[in-house]
XYZ file of C-alpha atoms in Angstrom:
119
model
C 86.632 113.449 63.146
C 86.449 109.738 62.425
C 89.007 107.310 63.762
C 89.738 103.813 62.681
C 91.059 101.178 65.082
C 94.099 99.654 63.438
C 95.233 97.435 66.291
C 94.614 96.755 69.943
C 96.999 95.961 72.749
C 97.159 96.304 76.480
C 99.027 99.364 77.757
C 100.613 100.013 81.102
C 99.759 103.247 82.871
C 103.191 104.628 81.949
C 102.661 103.847 78.257
C 99.151 105.319 78.315
C 100.459 108.505 79.976
C 103.110 108.882 77.269
C 100.543 108.337 74.500
C 98.058 110.805 75.990
C 100.820 113.343 76.630
C 101.783 113.135 72.950
C 98.160 113.630 71.873
C 97.801 116.609 74.208
C 100.842 118.308 72.709
C 99.636 117.585 69.155
C 96.171 119.000 69.865
C 97.459 122.103 71.610
C 96.176 121.019 75.011
C 92.517 120.617 74.108
C 91.004 117.751 76.109
C 87.491 116.452 76.407
C 86.235 115.657 79.942
C 87.116 111.948 79.736
C 90.631 112.711 78.519
C 91.041 115.268 81.302
C 90.074 112.752 84.016
C 92.285 110.124 82.407
C 95.195 112.567 82.270
C 94.786 113.421 85.967
C 94.801 109.719 86.859
C 97.808 108.885 84.682
C 99.805 111.846 86.014
C 99.475 110.223 89.427
C 99.845 106.526 88.635
C 101.802 106.470 85.370
C 104.995 108.241 86.443
C 107.437 105.447 85.652
C 109.409 104.945 82.457
C 107.222 103.590 79.600
C 110.099 101.638 78.020
C 110.912 99.990 81.347
C 107.233 99.177 81.826
C 107.091 97.459 78.440
C 110.317 95.611 79.269
C 108.759 94.291 82.473
C 105.661 93.203 80.538
C 107.862 91.396 78.001
C 109.730 89.612 80.803
C 106.416 88.469 82.276
C 105.219 87.277 78.865
C 108.381 85.159 78.550
C 107.528 83.637 81.928
C 104.230 82.434 80.435
C 101.874 85.039 81.861
C 99.096 86.287 79.559
C 99.479 89.907 78.441
C 96.428 91.250 80.275
C 97.747 89.891 83.587
C 101.301 91.020 82.839
C 100.097 94.597 82.327
C 98.010 94.397 85.504
C 101.031 93.208 87.472
C 103.226 95.996 86.080
C 100.581 98.606 86.872
C 100.137 97.397 90.459
C 103.742 96.445 91.291
C 102.742 93.954 93.992
C 105.508 92.866 96.335
C 103.543 90.392 98.424
C 103.597 86.808 97.123
C 100.014 86.282 98.255
C 98.844 89.247 96.201
C 100.796 88.030 93.153
C 99.215 84.600 93.615
C 95.766 86.179 93.829
C 96.254 88.050 90.551
C 97.667 85.021 88.733
C 94.902 82.761 90.060
C 92.382 84.806 88.083
C 93.616 83.142 84.893
C 91.924 79.827 84.299
C 94.405 77.111 83.381
C 97.499 78.987 84.563
C 99.575 76.863 86.919
C 100.676 79.142 89.745
C 103.862 77.747 91.247
C 106.547 79.101 93.544
C 108.824 79.235 90.496
C 106.322 81.371 88.558
C 105.840 83.732 91.497
C 109.618 84.019 91.774
C 109.854 84.886 88.057
C 107.179 87.552 88.537
C 109.061 89.117 91.435
C 112.286 88.999 89.420
C 110.653 90.696 86.418
C 108.927 93.370 88.509
C 111.833 94.103 90.850
C 113.842 96.486 88.648
C 110.750 98.291 87.323
C 108.895 98.614 90.598
C 111.854 100.004 92.459
C 112.949 97.006 94.446
C 115.948 96.153 92.293
C 116.185 92.451 91.535
C 113.569 90.822 93.709
C 114.826 88.600 96.466
C 113.253 85.218 97.057
């Protein structure tokens, strides 16, 4: 079976779990070894709502965070400002300010279970 890549985008664990779950049901449960290991991982770490995960990513994008970092932040759900700063500092040219960190906490709060993040 040949597949053609039509587009690429970063997925959160929750979105990847939903996509793989759909493929499993369409294929009747047949998985290759890589898909099986991926499924086991995503069953553990991708339990949240995929739509909420994408909403959190979109909120982070509006705050000026590149998509690859936004997805990383949503997947990790960091609460500690130092950890958020560490992740954001990986992006060359991104100005990490207290305001940006506050926006990150605000965007992640509802998705990561903390409600609206408190500054």
